[in-house]
DNA sequence: TTCACTTTGCCAACGCCGTTTACTTTGCCT
DNA sequence: AGGCAAAGTAAACGGCGTTGGCAAAGTGAA
């Protein structure tokens, strides 16, 4: 399975998510395409397994950056920069991770590699929780009042994991900060900032410092 | 060509970007796949043409929302909400628009549907410029100082179109606000907020008001 | 009318792809 | 020695993008 993943990763890195092909993987390994069905139900489950694997790799990078710092704000900054750095140096893998599932129905697979992929995504997000909660606790001024209905809309399963580390407003700011961070990186990786700058690192740093200013206000 | 686009759009809407198929389009139109090559060089150029078309449709929605308001901040708010609304009601088209090109080299096509797609994207972004510039001019307090090197990094071609409507700091905030806005919507559409909320509209409104607060600070 | 020419489409083929089915080989356990 | 599961193969099916050659239909001028 590791060999399969390695071959699939090689194709992903060079040709993008759509270049992953069962037959090409089998060709690289000296096998027949049908042989791969001994290990995966379909190309989709192989892809989801690879996706979970890359998620875990990204998490390791970010956690390493976190553990190299001691101050909670420094940790957050290092994590965000490591996140962007990983995405920039593994753009096709990031495209796979962030690619559009656009799940139509509310289908929760409950089995197979899809659930592992979701768990890996949650683990990645939660790696930011500790430093964020610590920084939130050190705020000097109370945040602006929330719009009515925002707190009630937080009905996701993972929210329960946040309630004992963050107050309700903190959760909203964590989620929206998450959208801001991963959104900025996705926008850059997908090339939607190239009309403005060929190298978006200064823009990202400015964006990041703005986030941290708001967090510790 | 309109009939081709319509057939391609139907497939996109039901099956996502990867479901667009020359042969299926030809089947729907009672043609052979080879006949479509009289109108498009390849499936890729057809897809890019469709992408530009959907970009223009989205721009029309956002511009209509803008023109229904008079105050510049109300205009910005209405545009952002219309942007998200369009993406939510046309998720597969938005996935096509925001999908990962991950252009490896700095290839500027200079011809064909790819350049039309880029123009459509720029037009969409620039639709936000007028209200933003007006709101920026009405700021009450100066923005925080920029990090060194940020201004110099703005080397994109479109930046020239902004310089006569915005001061340098305003451009940086426009670009980063753009990343924040489109990033938040992309993150939601791609399902990366479902761990937090099944309906992310309240979170988006909170995010949006936070942006507008910063803009008019 | 007739000739040349462009437009528009079809047919057949090539090589890819995911997937399934049935069949073989290998090796291990009892 | 017998049985059994694991692992791989060969062949086929249908779908895909793309190409090249050929036929029909329209167009416009001599």
Short mmCIF file of C-alpha atoms (C1' of nucleotides) in Angstrom, two decimals:
data_model
loop_
_atom_site.label_atom_id
_atom_site.label_comp_id
_atom_site.label_asym_id
_atom_site.label_seq_id
_atom_site.Cartn_x
_atom_site.Cartn_y
_atom_site.Cartn_z
CA UNK A 1 0.00 0.00 0.00
CA UNK A 2 2.86 2.36 0.74
CA UNK A 3 4.25 1.63 -2.70
CA UNK A 4 0.88 2.37 -4.26
CA UNK A 5 0.63 5.62 -2.37
CA UNK A 6 4.14 6.56 -3.41
CA UNK A 7 3.39 5.95 -7.08
CA UNK A 8 0.13 7.87 -6.84
CA UNK A 9 1.91 10.73 -5.10
CA UNK A 10 4.48 10.90 -7.86
CA UNK A 11 1.76 11.24 -10.46
CA UNK A 12 -0.08 13.79 -8.34
CA UNK A 13 3.02 15.92 -7.89
CA UNK A 14 3.79 16.09 -11.57
CA UNK A 15 0.37 16.14 -13.20
CA UNK A 16 -2.12 17.28 -10.61
CA UNK A 17 -5.05 15.49 -9.03
CA UNK A 18 -6.61 14.53 -12.35
CA UNK A 19 -3.41 12.80 -13.46
CA UNK A 20 -3.72 10.04 -10.88
CA UNK A 21 -4.50 6.92 -12.86
CA UNK A 22 -4.86 3.34 -11.75
CA UNK A 23 -3.31 2.05 -14.93
CA UNK A 24 -0.32 4.36 -14.67
CA UNK A 25 0.23 3.38 -11.04
CA UNK A 26 0.11 -0.28 -12.01
CA UNK A 27 2.46 0.38 -14.91
CA UNK A 28 4.97 2.07 -12.60
CA UNK A 29 4.82 -0.87 -10.22
CA UNK A 30 5.03 -3.54 -12.90
CA UNK A 31 1.49 -4.73 -12.26
CA UNK A 32 -1.83 -4.91 -13.98
CA UNK A 33 -4.47 -2.32 -13.15
CA UNK A 34 -6.80 -5.04 -11.94
CA UNK A 35 -4.28 -6.07 -9.29
CA UNK A 36 -4.76 -2.77 -7.49
CA UNK A 37 -8.33 -3.74 -6.73
CA UNK A 38 -6.92 -6.15 -4.17
CA UNK A 39 -5.98 -3.09 -2.13
CA UNK A 40 -8.55 -0.43 -2.95
CA UNK A 41 -12.20 -0.57 -3.87
CA UNK A 42 -11.81 2.04 -6.57
CA UNK A 43 -9.68 4.91 -7.75
CA UNK A 44 -11.76 7.22 -5.61
CA UNK A 45 -10.96 5.39 -2.38
CA UNK A 46 -7.28 5.29 -3.34
CA UNK A 47 -7.40 9.03 -3.90
CA UNK A 48 -9.11 9.61 -0.59
CA UNK A 49 -6.52 7.53 1.18
CA UNK A 50 -3.76 9.54 -0.46
CA UNK A 51 -5.57 12.72 0.50
CA UNK A 52 -5.69 11.70 4.16
CA UNK A 53 -2.02 10.82 3.95
CA UNK A 54 -1.09 14.24 2.60
CA UNK A 55 -3.26 15.91 5.21
CA UNK A 56 -1.26 14.15 7.89
CA UNK A 57 1.99 15.23 6.27
CA UNK A 58 0.83 18.83 6.30
CA UNK A 59 -0.24 18.51 9.91
CA UNK A 60 3.21 17.25 10.86
CA UNK A 61 4.84 20.30 9.27
CA UNK A 62 2.53 22.69 11.06
CA UNK A 63 2.87 20.96 14.41
CA UNK A 64 6.65 21.01 14.09
CA UNK A 65 6.53 24.75 13.50
CA UNK A 66 4.27 25.17 16.51
CA UNK A 67 6.53 23.22 18.82
CA UNK A 68 9.55 25.29 17.81
CA UNK A 69 8.00 28.30 19.54
CA UNK A 70 6.94 28.96 23.10
CA UNK A 71 4.79 32.09 23.05
CA UNK A 72 1.27 31.39 21.89
CA UNK A 73 1.18 34.23 19.36
CA UNK A 74 4.55 33.21 17.98
CA UNK A 75 3.22 29.70 17.71
CA UNK A 76 0.19 30.82 15.75
CA UNK A 77 2.30 32.93 13.43
CA UNK A 78 4.74 30.10 12.82
CA UNK A 79 1.92 27.68 12.17
CA UNK A 80 0.24 29.93 9.64
CA UNK A 81 3.51 30.54 7.83
CA UNK A 82 4.30 26.83 7.85
CA UNK A 83 0.83 26.09 6.52
CA UNK A 84 1.34 28.45 3.60
CA UNK A 85 4.87 27.18 3.06
CA UNK A 86 3.69 23.60 2.83
CA UNK A 87 0.94 24.52 0.40
CA UNK A 88 3.35 26.50 -1.74
CA UNK A 89 5.92 23.73 -1.92
CA UNK A 90 3.31 21.02 -2.51
CA UNK A 91 0.77 22.81 -4.69
CA UNK A 92 -0.71 19.75 -6.35
CA UNK A 93 -1.10 17.94 -3.05
CA UNK A 94 -2.75 21.02 -1.64
CA UNK A 95 -5.04 21.11 -4.66
CA UNK A 96 -6.02 17.54 -3.89
CA UNK A 97 -6.65 18.38 -0.25
CA UNK A 98 -8.60 21.52 -0.97
CA UNK A 99 -10.16 20.27 -4.16
CA UNK A 100 -13.85 20.57 -4.64
CA UNK A 101 -15.74 17.65 -3.22
CA UNK A 102 -18.97 19.68 -3.42
CA UNK A 103 -20.76 16.95 -1.58
CA UNK A 104 -24.31 17.34 -2.68
CA UNK A 105 -26.32 15.50 -0.08
CA UNK A 106 -25.41 15.43 3.58
CA UNK A 107 -23.68 12.14 3.12
CA UNK A 108 -21.51 11.07 6.01
CA UNK A 109 -19.69 8.02 4.71
CA UNK A 110 -19.16 6.37 8.12
CA UNK A 111 -16.62 3.99 6.63
CA UNK A 112 -13.62 3.60 4.39
CA UNK A 113 -10.93 6.12 3.53
CA UNK A 114 -13.41 9.00 3.32
CA UNK A 115 -13.86 9.11 7.06
CA UNK A 116 -10.09 8.93 7.59
CA UNK A 117 -9.73 11.90 5.31
CA UNK A 118 -12.27 13.86 7.34
CA UNK A 119 -10.55 12.92 10.59
CA UNK A 120 -7.23 14.06 9.17
CA UNK A 121 -8.80 17.39 8.20
CA UNK A 122 -10.22 17.87 11.68
CA UNK A 123 -6.88 17.00 13.27
CA UNK A 124 -5.21 19.62 11.13
CA UNK A 125 -7.67 22.30 12.12
CA UNK A 126 -7.54 21.40 15.79
CA UNK A 127 -3.76 21.75 15.81
CA UNK A 128 -4.36 25.50 15.79
CA UNK A 129 -6.80 25.39 18.67
CA UNK A 130 -4.39 25.35 21.60
CA UNK A 131 -2.40 28.47 20.74
CA UNK A 132 -5.53 30.24 19.58
CA UNK A 133 -7.36 29.56 22.84
CA UNK A 134 -4.38 30.72 24.84
CA UNK A 135 -4.12 33.92 22.82
CA UNK A 136 -7.85 34.47 23.10
CA UNK A 137 -7.67 34.16 26.86
CA UNK A 138 -5.03 36.90 26.87
CA UNK A 139 -7.15 39.44 24.98
CA UNK A 140 -7.03 42.93 26.36
CA UNK A 141 -10.37 44.18 25.06
CA UNK A 142 -13.64 42.35 24.55
CA UNK A 143 -14.46 41.57 20.91
CA UNK A 144 -17.29 43.36 19.09
CA UNK A 145 -20.72 41.97 19.83
CA UNK A 146 -21.78 39.11 17.58
CA UNK A 147 -24.69 39.33 15.22
CA UNK A 148 -27.80 37.57 16.51
CA UNK A 149 -28.10 33.97 15.37
CA UNK A 150 -24.42 33.32 14.84
CA UNK A 151 -23.94 31.24 17.96
CA UNK A 152 -27.02 29.15 17.24
CA UNK A 153 -25.73 28.33 13.78
CA UNK A 154 -22.74 26.43 15.16
CA UNK A 155 -24.26 22.97 14.95
CA UNK A 156 -21.28 21.01 13.62
CA UNK A 157 -20.09 17.95 15.47
CA UNK A 158 -16.60 19.32 16.06
CA UNK A 159 -17.91 22.38 17.85
CA UNK A 160 -18.30 20.32 21.02
CA UNK A 161 -14.55 19.84 21.08
CA UNK A 162 -14.10 23.59 21.23
CA UNK A 163 -16.57 24.52 23.94
CA UNK A 164 -14.33 23.56 26.82
CA UNK A 165 -11.36 25.53 25.52
CA UNK A 166 -13.06 28.64 24.15
CA UNK A 167 -16.02 30.83 25.06
CA UNK A 168 -18.77 31.05 22.42
CA UNK A 169 -17.47 34.26 20.84
CA UNK A 170 -14.03 32.71 20.69
CA UNK A 171 -15.43 29.80 18.71
CA UNK A 172 -16.94 32.13 16.14
CA UNK A 173 -13.67 33.98 15.77
CA UNK A 174 -11.78 30.71 15.52
CA UNK A 175 -14.00 29.44 12.73
CA UNK A 176 -13.96 32.70 10.83
CA UNK A 177 -10.24 33.05 11.36
CA UNK A 178 -9.91 29.57 9.96
CA UNK A 179 -11.89 30.54 6.89
CA UNK A 180 -9.73 33.62 6.49
CA UNK A 181 -6.47 31.71 6.80
CA UNK A 182 -7.21 28.72 4.64
CA UNK A 183 -9.13 30.91 2.22
CA UNK A 184 -6.18 33.23 1.74
CA UNK A 185 -3.85 30.31 1.09
CA UNK A 186 -6.25 28.57 -1.27
CA UNK A 187 -6.83 31.78 -3.18
CA UNK A 188 -3.11 32.24 -3.63
CA UNK A 189 -2.35 28.62 -4.53
CA UNK A 190 -5.13 28.51 -7.09
CA UNK A 191 -3.60 31.55 -8.76
CA UNK A 192 -6.36 34.02 -8.04
CA UNK A 193 -3.99 36.67 -6.75
CA UNK A 194 -1.62 36.67 -9.69
CA UNK A 195 -3.29 39.77 -11.12
CA UNK A 196 -1.95 41.61 -8.10
CA UNK A 197 1.41 40.12 -7.25
CA UNK A 198 3.67 37.41 -8.57
CA UNK A 199 4.88 36.69 -5.05
CA UNK A 200 2.11 36.97 -2.51
CA UNK A 201 4.21 36.34 0.57
CA UNK A 202 4.33 40.00 1.70
CA UNK A 203 0.59 40.24 1.23
CA UNK A 204 0.10 37.09 3.27
CA UNK A 205 2.34 38.37 6.05
CA UNK A 206 0.39 41.60 6.13
CA UNK A 207 -2.86 39.64 6.23
CA UNK A 208 -1.49 37.44 9.00
CA UNK A 209 -0.30 40.29 11.17
CA UNK A 210 -3.69 41.91 10.73
CA UNK A 211 -5.32 38.73 12.00
CA UNK A 212 -3.00 38.49 14.97
CA UNK A 213 -3.58 42.16 15.80
CA UNK A 214 -7.30 41.56 15.89
CA UNK A 215 -6.90 38.41 17.94
CA UNK A 216 -4.81 40.04 20.64
CA UNK A 217 -6.59 43.38 20.59
CA UNK B 1 -21.81 27.77 -29.83
CA UNK B 2 -24.56 28.87 -27.47
CA UNK B 3 -26.12 25.43 -27.78
CA UNK B 4 -22.78 23.81 -27.00
CA UNK B 5 -22.34 26.02 -23.96
CA UNK B 6 -25.86 25.22 -22.81
CA UNK B 7 -25.28 21.50 -23.06
CA UNK B 8 -21.94 21.79 -21.29
CA UNK B 9 -23.55 23.89 -18.57
CA UNK B 10 -26.21 21.25 -18.02
CA UNK B 11 -23.57 18.60 -17.50
CA UNK B 12 -21.55 20.88 -15.26
CA UNK B 13 -24.54 21.68 -13.07
CA UNK B 14 -25.46 18.07 -12.50
CA UNK B 15 -22.12 16.32 -12.41
CA UNK B 16 -19.49 18.90 -11.62
CA UNK B 17 -16.56 20.16 -13.68
CA UNK B 18 -15.18 16.68 -14.35
CA UNK B 19 -18.50 15.57 -15.85
CA UNK B 20 -18.17 17.83 -18.85
CA UNK B 21 -17.57 15.51 -21.78
CA UNK B 22 -17.30 16.24 -25.47
CA UNK B 23 -19.03 13.02 -26.37
CA UNK B 24 -21.90 13.63 -23.99
CA UNK B 25 -22.37 17.16 -25.31
CA UNK B 26 -22.42 15.83 -28.86
CA UNK B 27 -24.88 13.11 -27.81
CA UNK B 28 -27.21 15.68 -26.29
CA UNK B 29 -27.08 17.75 -29.45
CA UNK B 30 -27.50 14.82 -31.83
CA UNK B 31 -23.99 15.20 -33.20
CA UNK B 32 -20.74 13.34 -33.28
CA UNK B 33 -17.97 14.30 -30.91
CA UNK B 34 -15.70 15.10 -33.84
CA UNK B 35 -18.16 17.73 -35.04
CA UNK B 36 -17.48 19.85 -31.97
CA UNK B 37 -13.93 20.35 -33.12
CA UNK B 38 -15.33 22.69 -35.76
CA UNK B 39 -16.08 25.09 -32.90
CA UNK B 40 -13.45 24.44 -30.26
CA UNK B 41 -9.84 23.38 -30.43
CA UNK B 42 -10.22 20.97 -27.55
CA UNK B 43 -12.28 20.16 -24.51
CA UNK B 44 -10.04 22.44 -22.51
CA UNK B 45 -10.79 25.49 -24.61
CA UNK B 46 -14.49 24.69 -24.49
CA UNK B 47 -14.27 24.49 -20.71
CA UNK B 48 -12.41 27.77 -20.53
CA UNK B 49 -15.00 29.43 -22.71
CA UNK B 50 -17.74 28.12 -20.44
CA UNK B 51 -15.77 29.33 -17.46
CA UNK B 52 -15.56 32.86 -18.85
CA UNK B 53 -19.28 32.71 -19.56
CA UNK B 54 -20.10 31.75 -15.97
CA UNK B 55 -17.76 34.44 -14.68
CA UNK B 56 -19.74 36.99 -16.64
CA UNK B 57 -22.99 35.63 -15.28
CA UNK B 58 -21.70 35.98 -11.75
CA UNK B 59 -20.49 39.49 -12.47
CA UNK B 60 -23.96 40.45 -13.70
CA UNK B 61 -25.51 39.25 -10.44
CA UNK B 62 -23.04 41.17 -8.34
CA UNK B 63 -23.33 44.34 -10.39
CA UNK B 64 -27.12 44.20 -10.17
CA UNK B 65 -26.86 43.98 -6.38
CA UNK B 66 -24.46 46.91 -6.38
CA UNK B 67 -26.71 49.11 -8.47
CA UNK B 68 -29.67 48.45 -6.19
CA UNK B 69 -27.92 50.41 -3.44
CA UNK B 70 -26.69 53.97 -3.20
CA UNK B 71 -24.42 54.14 -0.16
CA UNK B 72 -20.98 52.78 -0.87
CA UNK B 73 -20.87 50.55 2.21
CA UNK B 74 -24.34 49.22 1.47
CA UNK B 75 -23.17 48.53 -2.03
CA UNK B 76 -20.16 46.58 -0.84
CA UNK B 77 -22.28 44.59 1.59
CA UNK B 78 -24.87 43.78 -1.07
CA UNK B 79 -22.17 42.76 -3.53
CA UNK B 80 -20.50 40.41 -1.08
CA UNK B 81 -23.81 38.82 -0.16
CA UNK B 82 -24.76 38.47 -3.82
CA UNK B 83 -21.37 36.94 -4.53
CA UNK B 84 -21.89 34.30 -1.88
CA UNK B 85 -25.49 33.78 -2.93
CA UNK B 86 -24.50 33.14 -6.52
CA UNK B 87 -21.79 30.69 -5.46
CA UNK B 88 -24.21 28.87 -3.19
CA UNK B 89 -26.90 28.52 -5.82
CA UNK B 90 -24.43 27.55 -8.56
CA UNK B 91 -21.90 25.46 -6.63
CA UNK B 92 -20.61 23.45 -9.57
CA UNK B 93 -20.17 26.51 -11.72
CA UNK B 94 -18.34 28.16 -8.87
CA UNK B 95 -16.18 25.07 -8.55
CA UNK B 96 -15.31 25.44 -12.22
CA UNK B 97 -14.51 29.11 -11.79
CA UNK B 98 -12.45 28.64 -8.65
CA UNK B 99 -11.10 25.25 -9.60
CA UNK B 100 -7.41 24.67 -9.43
CA UNK B 101 -5.60 25.68 -12.56
CA UNK B 102 -2.31 25.51 -10.65
CA UNK B 103 -0.53 27.00 -13.59
CA UNK B 104 2.99 25.74 -13.23
CA UNK B 105 5.01 28.06 -15.37
CA UNK B 106 4.28 31.73 -15.81
CA UNK B 107 2.40 30.99 -18.97
CA UNK B 108 0.33 33.87 -20.23
CA UNK B 109 -1.70 32.37 -23.08
CA UNK B 110 -2.17 35.64 -24.99
CA UNK B 111 -4.87 34.05 -27.14
CA UNK B 112 -7.95 31.92 -27.21
CA UNK B 113 -10.58 31.42 -24.52
CA UNK B 114 -8.00 31.41 -21.73
CA UNK B 115 -7.40 35.12 -22.04
CA UNK B 116 -11.15 35.79 -22.12
CA UNK B 117 -11.46 33.84 -18.92
CA UNK B 118 -8.77 35.95 -17.30
CA UNK B 119 -10.41 39.15 -18.50
CA UNK B 120 -13.73 38.00 -17.09
CA UNK B 121 -12.06 37.31 -13.75
CA UNK B 122 -10.49 40.76 -13.68
CA UNK B 123 -13.79 42.38 -14.58
CA UNK B 124 -15.43 40.60 -11.69
CA UNK B 125 -12.82 41.75 -9.23
CA UNK B 126 -12.86 45.32 -10.49
CA UNK B 127 -16.62 45.53 -10.00
CA UNK B 128 -15.84 45.85 -6.30
CA UNK B 129 -13.30 48.61 -6.81
CA UNK B 130 -15.61 51.62 -7.07
CA UNK B 131 -17.50 51.18 -3.80
CA UNK B 132 -14.33 50.07 -2.04
CA UNK B 133 -12.41 53.16 -3.12
CA UNK B 134 -15.26 55.40 -2.05
CA UNK B 135 -15.46 53.73 1.34
CA UNK B 136 -11.70 53.91 1.71
CA UNK B 137 -11.74 57.62 1.02
CA UNK B 138 -14.26 58.02 3.82
CA UNK B 139 -12.12 56.31 6.48
CA UNK B 140 -12.01 58.06 9.81
CA UNK B 141 -8.68 56.75 11.07
CA UNK B 142 -5.50 55.89 9.17
CA UNK B 143 -4.88 52.18 8.74
CA UNK B 144 -2.05 50.41 10.60
CA UNK B 145 1.33 50.85 8.99
CA UNK B 146 2.20 48.30 6.36
CA UNK B 147 5.02 45.84 6.72
CA UNK B 148 8.09 46.79 4.71
CA UNK B 149 8.20 45.27 1.24
CA UNK B 150 4.48 44.86 0.79
CA UNK B 151 4.05 47.76 -1.59
CA UNK B 152 7.00 46.69 -3.69
CA UNK B 153 5.52 43.23 -4.10
CA UNK B 154 2.52 44.54 -6.03
CA UNK B 155 3.88 43.91 -9.50
CA UNK B 156 0.77 42.52 -11.19
CA UNK B 157 -0.48 44.11 -14.38
CA UNK B 158 -3.89 44.98 -12.96
CA UNK B 159 -2.38 47.02 -10.16
CA UNK B 160 -1.97 49.93 -12.55
CA UNK B 161 -5.73 50.11 -12.88
CA UNK B 162 -6.01 50.67 -9.14
CA UNK B 163 -3.39 53.34 -8.61
CA UNK B 164 -5.55 56.21 -9.77
CA UNK B 165 -8.47 55.23 -7.55
CA UNK B 166 -6.69 54.13 -4.40
CA UNK B 167 -3.60 55.12 -2.42
CA UNK B 168 -0.96 52.42 -2.02
CA UNK B 169 -2.19 51.23 1.38
CA UNK B 170 -5.71 51.05 -0.02
CA UNK B 171 -4.52 48.73 -2.76
CA UNK B 172 -2.99 46.36 -0.25
CA UNK B 173 -6.19 46.32 1.76
CA UNK B 174 -8.22 45.81 -1.40
CA UNK B 175 -6.18 42.81 -2.44
CA UNK B 176 -6.17 41.27 1.00
CA UNK B 177 -9.84 41.98 1.44
CA UNK B 178 -10.38 40.26 -1.85
CA UNK B 179 -8.46 37.21 -0.66
CA UNK B 180 -10.50 37.22 2.52
CA UNK B 181 -13.82 37.48 0.72
CA UNK B 182 -13.31 34.99 -2.05
CA UNK B 183 -11.39 32.73 0.31
CA UNK B 184 -14.27 32.62 2.77
CA UNK B 185 -16.74 31.77 0.03
CA UNK B 186 -14.50 29.16 -1.56
CA UNK B 187 -13.86 27.56 1.81
CA UNK B 188 -17.58 27.32 2.46
CA UNK B 189 -18.52 26.08 -1.01
CA UNK B 190 -15.85 23.41 -0.95
CA UNK B 191 -17.31 22.10 2.28
CA UNK B 192 -14.41 22.96 4.56
CA UNK B 193 -16.62 24.61 7.16
CA UNK B 194 -19.10 21.80 7.58
CA UNK B 195 -17.35 20.62 10.71
CA UNK B 196 -18.49 23.88 12.30
CA UNK B 197 -21.88 24.70 10.86
CA UNK B 198 -24.31 23.21 8.39
CA UNK B 199 -25.41 26.69 7.36
CA UNK B 200 -22.53 29.13 7.27
CA UNK B 201 -24.53 32.22 6.39
CA UNK B 202 -24.46 33.71 9.90
CA UNK B 203 -20.72 33.12 10.07
CA UNK B 204 -20.30 34.81 6.71
CA UNK B 205 -22.39 37.81 7.78
CA UNK B 206 -20.27 38.13 10.90
CA UNK B 207 -17.12 37.89 8.81
CA UNK B 208 -18.48 40.47 6.38
CA UNK B 209 -19.46 42.98 9.04
CA UNK B 210 -16.03 42.56 10.56
CA UNK B 211 -14.47 43.42 7.21
CA UNK B 212 -16.70 46.45 6.75
CA UNK B 213 -15.92 47.61 10.29
CA UNK B 214 -12.22 47.49 9.52
CA UNK B 215 -12.68 49.21 6.20
CA UNK B 216 -14.59 52.17 7.62
CA UNK B 217 -12.66 52.37 10.89
"C1'" DT C 1 -25.74 26.37 -65.23
"C1'" DT C 2 -21.51 24.98 -63.81
"C1'" DC C 3 -17.44 25.09 -61.41
"C1'" DA C 4 -14.63 25.95 -57.40
"C1'" DC C 5 -14.51 26.48 -52.60
"C1'" DT C 6 -15.81 26.74 -47.81
"C1'" DT C 7 -18.60 24.96 -44.16
"C1'" DT C 8 -20.33 21.34 -41.50
"C1'" DG C 9 -20.78 16.95 -40.31
"C1'" DC C 10 -19.88 11.71 -40.15
"C1'" DC C 11 -17.08 7.39 -39.89
"C1'" DA C 12 -13.43 4.83 -38.32
"C1'" DA C 13 -9.69 4.43 -35.80
"C1'" DC C 14 -6.01 5.15 -31.94
"C1'" DG C 15 -4.76 5.07 -27.39
"C1'" DC C 16 -6.02 6.20 -23.00
"C1'" DC C 17 -9.08 5.29 -18.85
"C1'" DG C 18 -11.92 2.57 -14.67
"C1'" DT C 19 -13.99 -1.61 -13.77
"C1'" DT C 20 -15.50 -6.52 -13.82
"C1'" DT C 21 -15.11 -11.41 -14.53
"C1'" DA C 22 -12.94 -15.67 -14.66
"C1'" DC C 23 -8.76 -18.02 -14.27
"C1'" DT C 24 -4.08 -19.11 -12.57
"C1'" DT C 25 -0.30 -19.26 -9.44
"C1'" DT C 26 1.75 -19.09 -4.97
"C1'" DG C 27 2.32 -20.13 -0.38
"C1'" DC C 28 0.70 -21.12 4.08
"C1'" DC C 29 -1.80 -23.86 7.63
"C1'" DT C 30 -3.69 -27.96 9.21
"C1'" DA D 1 -1.51 -34.32 1.16
"C1'" DG D 2 -5.36 -31.41 1.03
"C1'" DG D 3 -7.56 -27.23 1.31
"C1'" DC D 4 -7.74 -22.47 1.26
"C1'" DA D 5 -6.86 -17.63 1.00
"C1'" DA D 6 -3.88 -14.13 -1.09
"C1'" DA D 7 -2.13 -11.96 -5.14
"C1'" DG D 8 -1.78 -11.43 -9.79
"C1'" DT D 9 -3.06 -11.99 -14.87
"C1'" DA D 10 -5.73 -11.88 -19.32
"C1'" DA D 11 -9.51 -10.42 -21.66
"C1'" DA D 12 -13.22 -7.86 -22.23
"C1'" DC D 13 -16.77 -3.77 -21.81
"C1'" DG D 14 -17.94 0.81 -22.27
"C1'" DG D 15 -16.47 5.55 -22.01
"C1'" DC D 16 -13.29 9.16 -23.04
"C1'" DG D 17 -10.39 12.97 -26.13
"C1'" DT D 18 -8.47 13.40 -30.46
"C1'" DT D 19 -7.23 12.79 -35.41
"C1'" DG D 20 -7.60 12.17 -40.48
"C1'" DG D 21 -10.07 11.30 -44.44
"C1'" DC D 22 -14.27 11.74 -46.77
"C1'" DA D 23 -19.06 13.20 -48.03
"C1'" DA D 24 -22.76 16.38 -48.29
"C1'" DA D 25 -24.55 20.90 -48.40
"C1'" DG D 26 -24.39 25.56 -49.16
"C1'" DT D 27 -22.19 29.94 -51.62
"C1'" DG D 28 -20.74 32.91 -55.02
"C1'" DA D 29 -18.88 34.05 -59.32
"C1'" DA D 30 -18.05 33.09 -64.36
#
